[in-house]
JSON list of C-alpha atoms in Angstrom, two decimals:
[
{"chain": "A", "resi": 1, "resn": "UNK", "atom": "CA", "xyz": [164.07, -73.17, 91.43]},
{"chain": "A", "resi": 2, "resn": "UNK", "atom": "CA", "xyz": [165.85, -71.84, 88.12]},
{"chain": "A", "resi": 3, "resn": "UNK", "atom": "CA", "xyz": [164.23, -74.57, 86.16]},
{"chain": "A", "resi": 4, "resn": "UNK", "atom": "CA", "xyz": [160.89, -72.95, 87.27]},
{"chain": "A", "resi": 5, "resn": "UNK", "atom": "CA", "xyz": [161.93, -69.42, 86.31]},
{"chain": "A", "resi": 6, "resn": "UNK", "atom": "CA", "xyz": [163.21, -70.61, 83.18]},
{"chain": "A", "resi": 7, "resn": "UNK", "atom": "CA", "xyz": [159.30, -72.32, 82.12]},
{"chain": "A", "resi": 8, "resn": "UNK", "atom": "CA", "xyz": [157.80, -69.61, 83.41]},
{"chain": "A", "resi": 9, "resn": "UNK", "atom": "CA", "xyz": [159.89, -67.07, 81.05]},
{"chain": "A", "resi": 10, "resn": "UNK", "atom": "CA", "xyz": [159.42, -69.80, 77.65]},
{"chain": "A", "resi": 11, "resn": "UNK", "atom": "CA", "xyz": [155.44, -69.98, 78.88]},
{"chain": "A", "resi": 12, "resn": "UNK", "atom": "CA", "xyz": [155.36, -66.02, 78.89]},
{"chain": "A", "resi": 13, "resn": "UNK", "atom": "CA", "xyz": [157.31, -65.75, 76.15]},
{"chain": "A", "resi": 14, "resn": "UNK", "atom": "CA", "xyz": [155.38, -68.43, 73.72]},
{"chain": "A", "resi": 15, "resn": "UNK", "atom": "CA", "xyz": [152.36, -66.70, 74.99]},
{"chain": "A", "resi": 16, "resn": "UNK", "atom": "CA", "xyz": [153.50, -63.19, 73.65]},
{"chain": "A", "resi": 17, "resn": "UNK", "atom": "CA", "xyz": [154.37, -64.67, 70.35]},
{"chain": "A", "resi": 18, "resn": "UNK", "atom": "CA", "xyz": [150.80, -66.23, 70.25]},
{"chain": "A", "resi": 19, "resn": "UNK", "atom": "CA", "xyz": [149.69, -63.32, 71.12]},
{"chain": "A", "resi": 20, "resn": "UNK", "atom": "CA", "xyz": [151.53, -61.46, 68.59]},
{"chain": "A", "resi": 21, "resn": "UNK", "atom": "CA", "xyz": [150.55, -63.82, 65.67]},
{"chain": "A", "resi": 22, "resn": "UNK", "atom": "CA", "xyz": [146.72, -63.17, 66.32]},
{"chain": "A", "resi": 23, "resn": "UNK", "atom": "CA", "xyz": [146.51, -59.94, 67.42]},
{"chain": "A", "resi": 24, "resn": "UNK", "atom": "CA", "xyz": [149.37, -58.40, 65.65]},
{"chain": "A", "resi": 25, "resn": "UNK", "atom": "CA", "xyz": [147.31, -57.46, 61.97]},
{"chain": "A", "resi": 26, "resn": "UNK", "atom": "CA", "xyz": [144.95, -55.99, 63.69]},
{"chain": "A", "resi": 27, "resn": "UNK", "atom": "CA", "xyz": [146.89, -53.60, 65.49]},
{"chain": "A", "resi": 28, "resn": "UNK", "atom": "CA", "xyz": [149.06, -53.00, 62.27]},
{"chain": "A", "resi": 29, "resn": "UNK", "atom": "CA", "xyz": [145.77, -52.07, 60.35]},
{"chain": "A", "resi": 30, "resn": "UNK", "atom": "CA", "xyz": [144.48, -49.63, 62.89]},
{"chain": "A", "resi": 31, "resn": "UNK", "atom": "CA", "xyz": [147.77, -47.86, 63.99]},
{"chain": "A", "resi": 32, "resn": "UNK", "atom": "CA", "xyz": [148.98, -47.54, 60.40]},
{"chain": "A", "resi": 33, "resn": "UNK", "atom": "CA", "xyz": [152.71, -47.97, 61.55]},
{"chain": "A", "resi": 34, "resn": "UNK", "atom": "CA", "xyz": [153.77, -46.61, 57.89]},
{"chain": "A", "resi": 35, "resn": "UNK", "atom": "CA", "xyz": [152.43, -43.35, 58.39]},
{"chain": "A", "resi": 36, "resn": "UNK", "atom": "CA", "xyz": [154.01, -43.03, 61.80]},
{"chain": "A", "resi": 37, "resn": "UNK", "atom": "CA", "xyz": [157.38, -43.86, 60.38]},
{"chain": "A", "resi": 38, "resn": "UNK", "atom": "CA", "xyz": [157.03, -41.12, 57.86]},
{"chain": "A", "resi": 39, "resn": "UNK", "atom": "CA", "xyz": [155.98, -38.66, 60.53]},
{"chain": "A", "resi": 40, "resn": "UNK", "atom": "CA", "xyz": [159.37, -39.70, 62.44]},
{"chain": "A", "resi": 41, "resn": "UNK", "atom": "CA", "xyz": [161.47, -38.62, 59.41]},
{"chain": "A", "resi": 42, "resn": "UNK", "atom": "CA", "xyz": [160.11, -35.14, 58.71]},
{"chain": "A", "resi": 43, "resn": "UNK", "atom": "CA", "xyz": [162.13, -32.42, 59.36]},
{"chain": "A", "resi": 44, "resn": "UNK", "atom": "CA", "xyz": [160.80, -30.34, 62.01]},
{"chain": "A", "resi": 45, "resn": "UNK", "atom": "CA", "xyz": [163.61, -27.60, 61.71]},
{"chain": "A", "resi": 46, "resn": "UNK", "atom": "CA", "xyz": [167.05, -26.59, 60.28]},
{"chain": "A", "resi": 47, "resn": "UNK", "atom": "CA", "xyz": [169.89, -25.20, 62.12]},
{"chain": "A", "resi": 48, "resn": "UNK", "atom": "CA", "xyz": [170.44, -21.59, 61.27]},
{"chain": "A", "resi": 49, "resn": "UNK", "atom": "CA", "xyz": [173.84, -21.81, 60.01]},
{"chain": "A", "resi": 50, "resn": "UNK", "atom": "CA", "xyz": [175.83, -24.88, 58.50]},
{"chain": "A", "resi": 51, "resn": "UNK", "atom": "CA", "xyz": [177.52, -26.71, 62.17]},
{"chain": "A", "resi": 52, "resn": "UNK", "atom": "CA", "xyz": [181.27, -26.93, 61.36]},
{"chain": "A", "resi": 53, "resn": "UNK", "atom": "CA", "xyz": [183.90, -29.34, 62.93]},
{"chain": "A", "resi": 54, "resn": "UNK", "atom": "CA", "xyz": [183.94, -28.12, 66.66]},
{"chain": "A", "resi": 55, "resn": "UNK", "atom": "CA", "xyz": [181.01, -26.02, 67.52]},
{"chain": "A", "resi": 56, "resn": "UNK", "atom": "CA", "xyz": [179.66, -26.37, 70.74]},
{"chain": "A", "resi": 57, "resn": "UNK", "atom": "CA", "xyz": [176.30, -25.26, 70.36]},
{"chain": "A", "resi": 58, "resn": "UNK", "atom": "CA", "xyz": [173.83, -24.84, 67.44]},
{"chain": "A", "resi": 59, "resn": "UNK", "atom": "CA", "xyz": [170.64, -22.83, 66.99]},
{"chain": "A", "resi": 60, "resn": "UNK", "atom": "CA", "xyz": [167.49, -24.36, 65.21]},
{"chain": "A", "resi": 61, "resn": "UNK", "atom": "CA", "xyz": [164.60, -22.52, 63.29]},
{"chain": "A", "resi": 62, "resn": "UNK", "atom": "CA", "xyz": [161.71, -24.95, 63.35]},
{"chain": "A", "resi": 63, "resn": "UNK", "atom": "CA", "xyz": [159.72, -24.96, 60.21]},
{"chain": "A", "resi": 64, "resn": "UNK", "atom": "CA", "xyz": [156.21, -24.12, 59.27]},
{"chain": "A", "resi": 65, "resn": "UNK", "atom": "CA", "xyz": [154.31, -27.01, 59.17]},
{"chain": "A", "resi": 66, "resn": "UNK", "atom": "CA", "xyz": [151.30, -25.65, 58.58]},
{"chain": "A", "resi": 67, "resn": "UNK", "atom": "CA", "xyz": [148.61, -24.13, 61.08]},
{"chain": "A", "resi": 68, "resn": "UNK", "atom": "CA", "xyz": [146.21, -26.50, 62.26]},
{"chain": "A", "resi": 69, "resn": "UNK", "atom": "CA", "xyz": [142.97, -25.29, 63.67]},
{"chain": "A", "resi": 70, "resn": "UNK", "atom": "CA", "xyz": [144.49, -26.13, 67.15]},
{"chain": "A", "resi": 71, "resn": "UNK", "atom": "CA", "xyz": [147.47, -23.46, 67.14]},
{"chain": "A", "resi": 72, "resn": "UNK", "atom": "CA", "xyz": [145.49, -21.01, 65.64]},
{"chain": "A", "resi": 73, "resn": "UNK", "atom": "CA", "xyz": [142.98, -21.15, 68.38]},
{"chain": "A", "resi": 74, "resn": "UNK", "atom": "CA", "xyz": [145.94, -21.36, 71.02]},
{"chain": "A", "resi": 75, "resn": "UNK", "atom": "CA", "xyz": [147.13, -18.15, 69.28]},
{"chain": "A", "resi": 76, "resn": "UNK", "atom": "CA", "xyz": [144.04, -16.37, 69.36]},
{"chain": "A", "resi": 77, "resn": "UNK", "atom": "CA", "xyz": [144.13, -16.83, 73.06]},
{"chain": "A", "resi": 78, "resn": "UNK", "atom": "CA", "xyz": [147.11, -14.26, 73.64]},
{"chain": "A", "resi": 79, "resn": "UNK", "atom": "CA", "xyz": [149.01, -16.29, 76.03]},
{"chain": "A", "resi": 80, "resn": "UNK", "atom": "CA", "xyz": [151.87, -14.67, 77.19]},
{"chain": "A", "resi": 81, "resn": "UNK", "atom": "CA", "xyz": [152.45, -16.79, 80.28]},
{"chain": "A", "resi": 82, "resn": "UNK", "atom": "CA", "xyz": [152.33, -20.40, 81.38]},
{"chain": "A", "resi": 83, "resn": "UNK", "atom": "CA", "xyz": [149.43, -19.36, 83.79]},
{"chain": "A", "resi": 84, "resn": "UNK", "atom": "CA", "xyz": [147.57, -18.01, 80.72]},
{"chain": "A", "resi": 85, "resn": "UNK", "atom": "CA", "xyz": [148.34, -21.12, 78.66]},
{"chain": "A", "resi": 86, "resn": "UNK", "atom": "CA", "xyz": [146.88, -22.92, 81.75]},
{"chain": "A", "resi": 87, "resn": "UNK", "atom": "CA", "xyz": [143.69, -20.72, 82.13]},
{"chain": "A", "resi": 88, "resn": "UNK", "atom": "CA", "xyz": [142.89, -20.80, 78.25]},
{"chain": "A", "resi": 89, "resn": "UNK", "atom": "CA", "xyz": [143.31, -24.68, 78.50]},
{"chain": "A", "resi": 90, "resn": "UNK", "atom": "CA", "xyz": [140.81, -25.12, 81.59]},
{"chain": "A", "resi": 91, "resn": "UNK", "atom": "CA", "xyz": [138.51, -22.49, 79.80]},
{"chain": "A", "resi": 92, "resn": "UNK", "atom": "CA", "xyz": [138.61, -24.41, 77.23]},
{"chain": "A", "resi": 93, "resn": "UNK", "atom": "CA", "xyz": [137.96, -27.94, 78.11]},
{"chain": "A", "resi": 94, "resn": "UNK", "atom": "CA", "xyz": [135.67, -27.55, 81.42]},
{"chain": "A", "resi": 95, "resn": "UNK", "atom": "CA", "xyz": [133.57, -30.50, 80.02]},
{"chain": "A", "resi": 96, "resn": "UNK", "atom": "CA", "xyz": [136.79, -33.10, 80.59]},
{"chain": "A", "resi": 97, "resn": "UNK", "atom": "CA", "xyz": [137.53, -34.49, 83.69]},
{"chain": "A", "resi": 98, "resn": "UNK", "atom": "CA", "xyz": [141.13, -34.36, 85.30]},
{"chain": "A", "resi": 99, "resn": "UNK", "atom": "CA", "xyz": [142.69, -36.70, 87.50]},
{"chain": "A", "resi": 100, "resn": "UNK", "atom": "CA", "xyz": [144.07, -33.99, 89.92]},
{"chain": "A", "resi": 101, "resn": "UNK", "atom": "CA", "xyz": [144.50, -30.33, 89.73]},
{"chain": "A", "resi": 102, "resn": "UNK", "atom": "CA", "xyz": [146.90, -28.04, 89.50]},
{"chain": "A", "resi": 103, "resn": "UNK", "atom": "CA", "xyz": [147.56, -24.57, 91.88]},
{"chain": "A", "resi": 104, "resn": "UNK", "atom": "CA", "xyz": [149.59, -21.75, 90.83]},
{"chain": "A", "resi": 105, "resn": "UNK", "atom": "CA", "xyz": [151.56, -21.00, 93.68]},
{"chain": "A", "resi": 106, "resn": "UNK", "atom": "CA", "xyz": [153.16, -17.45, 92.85]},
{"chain": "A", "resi": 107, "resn": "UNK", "atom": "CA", "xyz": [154.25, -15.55, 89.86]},
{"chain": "A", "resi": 108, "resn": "UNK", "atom": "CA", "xyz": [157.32, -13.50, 89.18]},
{"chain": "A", "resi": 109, "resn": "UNK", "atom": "CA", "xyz": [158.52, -11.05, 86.81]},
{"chain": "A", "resi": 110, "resn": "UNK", "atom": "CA", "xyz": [161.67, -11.19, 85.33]}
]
């Protein structure tokens, strides 16, 4: 019974590597895995003030990276509240189809 395991998991395995070998430049070429390993090193944000030996917490300020036609949009939309993020976002894509649906059950101010 092991011995079966065993081919099965080399037969899977060589298969993957097959795989791998003809498939592989093709997904290299269209995912562009060097520009997603630059993305991963950007610096999103800096902490406010230098962390010394011992602190137990530590503030960031993200950076600017730019505006992109999205966020400005999103800003435009004043929303204040997750319920108005979630009624600009169905306001704005009623063409797309969901897989479920979401109700808002209550809302409470703090």
């Amino acid at each position: 019974m092991a011995a079966t395991g065993t081919l099965i998991l080399k037969l899977i395995s060589v298969f993957i590597k097959v795989w791998e070998i003809v498939f592989g430049w093709a997904y290299a070429a269209i995912s562009n895995p060097s520009q997603v390993r630059k993305s991963y090193e950007r610096v999103r944000s800096n902490p406010l003030k230098s962390i010394q030996k011992g602190d137990t917490k530590v503030t960031y300020q993200p950076k600017d990276l730019g505006n992109p036609k999205f966020i400005q949009e999103f800003k435009e939309g004043k929303c204040d509240t997750m319920a108005d993020a979630w009624n600009w976002a169905v306001a704005r894509y009623t063409e797309k189809k969901l897989f479920g649906s979401r109700d808002i059950l209550g809302e409470e101010d703090e």
